[in-house]
């Protein structure tokens, strides 16, 4: 009994803990989105089910990590950098898989998928090193990460992925374009969080922001939004069939 009183099962969350609030809301949003994607999966044409399944996996993996991050924040009041990057290293490659899956009908090759996955892994590993391992050189690691990020942007906006999307046309091209905007604008939220939380030339520009709030907003927009674009595409393609 005493033990339970000293170590309550539910950590206290202060009413003005806005960072904690975004972890709780983020966790619930990811759970709800996962239920939505999983339950809607079977109402679609067979060839779209895998895409919806992957959308659900992305939000489900995030929901589990948010469960831990929410707890970690409540107990320690510090950034759950480790859980954050484990989440990303699983979910960002799955977002690359989504690009491949929707372009498959235009003949996308696995090589495209692996190229995007490779670039995303470089982007995340260098980001992790800058944020957790070699903090004094965070701006250099951030730059390398940013280069890998731009290589992804180039590949989908102007590279071979773009050509495949044009060849597919119609709602696939439309969905590809929307996902491209997510990567260009939605993913650009993350370097802002990184600059808010690490030292560099950008000190004093983003210093007032909370890295976790920025990352949590980015995750909600990108993981759920990305999934909804795929959902919308599947609806259109199933209606057409
Ligand atoms: C669901 C999680 C997503 C979509 C995470 C995306 C993360 C990024 C695009 C992170 C990018 C970074 C840079 C471009 C430079 C600074 C370091 C990072 C890793 C924050």
XYZ file of N, CA, C and O in Angstrom, residues 4-5 57 59 95-96 99 112 124 129 139 142 150 169 171 192 226 228 230 241:
80
model
N 2.473 1.813 -3.246
C 1.586 2.402 -4.247
C 1.436 3.904 -4.044
O 1.301 4.669 -4.995
N 1.463 4.325 -2.764
C 1.307 5.762 -2.499
C 2.554 6.518 -2.927
O 2.477 7.636 -3.432
N -1.006 0.885 -39.741
C 0.208 0.480 -39.013
C 1.013 1.703 -38.581
O 1.558 1.740 -37.479
N -0.084 4.763 -37.864
C -0.680 5.430 -36.699
C -0.678 4.511 -35.471
O -0.568 4.979 -34.345
N 6.091 5.236 -44.555
C 5.519 6.286 -45.409
C 6.150 6.216 -46.797
O 5.487 6.474 -47.809
N 7.430 5.850 -46.854
C 8.090 5.639 -48.158
C 7.440 4.463 -48.885
O 7.261 4.502 -50.106
N 4.349 5.525 -50.815
C 4.598 6.111 -52.138
C 4.724 4.986 -53.178
O 4.130 5.050 -54.255
N 12.864 1.938 -56.202
C 12.410 3.280 -55.804
C 12.110 3.301 -54.306
O 12.505 4.208 -53.577
N 17.223 10.184 -40.489
C 16.867 10.003 -39.077
C 18.068 9.661 -38.206
O 18.186 10.154 -37.081
N 21.849 11.414 -33.984
C 23.208 11.695 -33.492
C 23.298 13.148 -33.017
O 23.800 13.435 -31.932
N 24.395 21.188 -35.353
C 24.081 21.887 -36.609
C 24.671 21.167 -37.811
O 24.089 21.200 -38.902
N 22.512 18.100 -38.352
C 21.232 18.592 -38.876
C 21.337 18.915 -40.361
O 20.408 18.648 -41.139
N 16.192 16.653 -48.441
C 15.973 17.266 -49.743
C 16.102 16.261 -50.883
O 15.446 16.406 -51.923
N -1.641 9.049 -63.745
C -2.677 10.060 -63.959
C -3.835 9.978 -62.980
O -3.786 9.231 -61.988
N -6.674 10.090 -60.187
C -6.657 10.286 -58.740
C -5.335 9.853 -58.111
O -4.980 10.334 -57.033
N 12.340 22.474 -37.611
C 12.074 23.605 -36.707
C 12.158 23.131 -35.254
O 12.789 23.756 -34.413
N -1.451 11.990 -43.875
C -0.928 11.077 -44.907
C -1.901 9.907 -45.097
O -2.278 9.572 -46.217
N -5.049 9.756 -44.383
C -6.337 10.179 -44.928
C -6.263 10.430 -46.435
O -7.239 10.200 -47.153
N -4.401 8.673 -48.472
C -4.462 7.312 -49.027
C -5.901 6.777 -48.946
O -6.407 6.160 -49.881
N -14.360 1.541 -59.659
C -14.319 0.138 -60.097
C -15.714 -0.493 -60.143
O -16.589 -0.104 -59.418
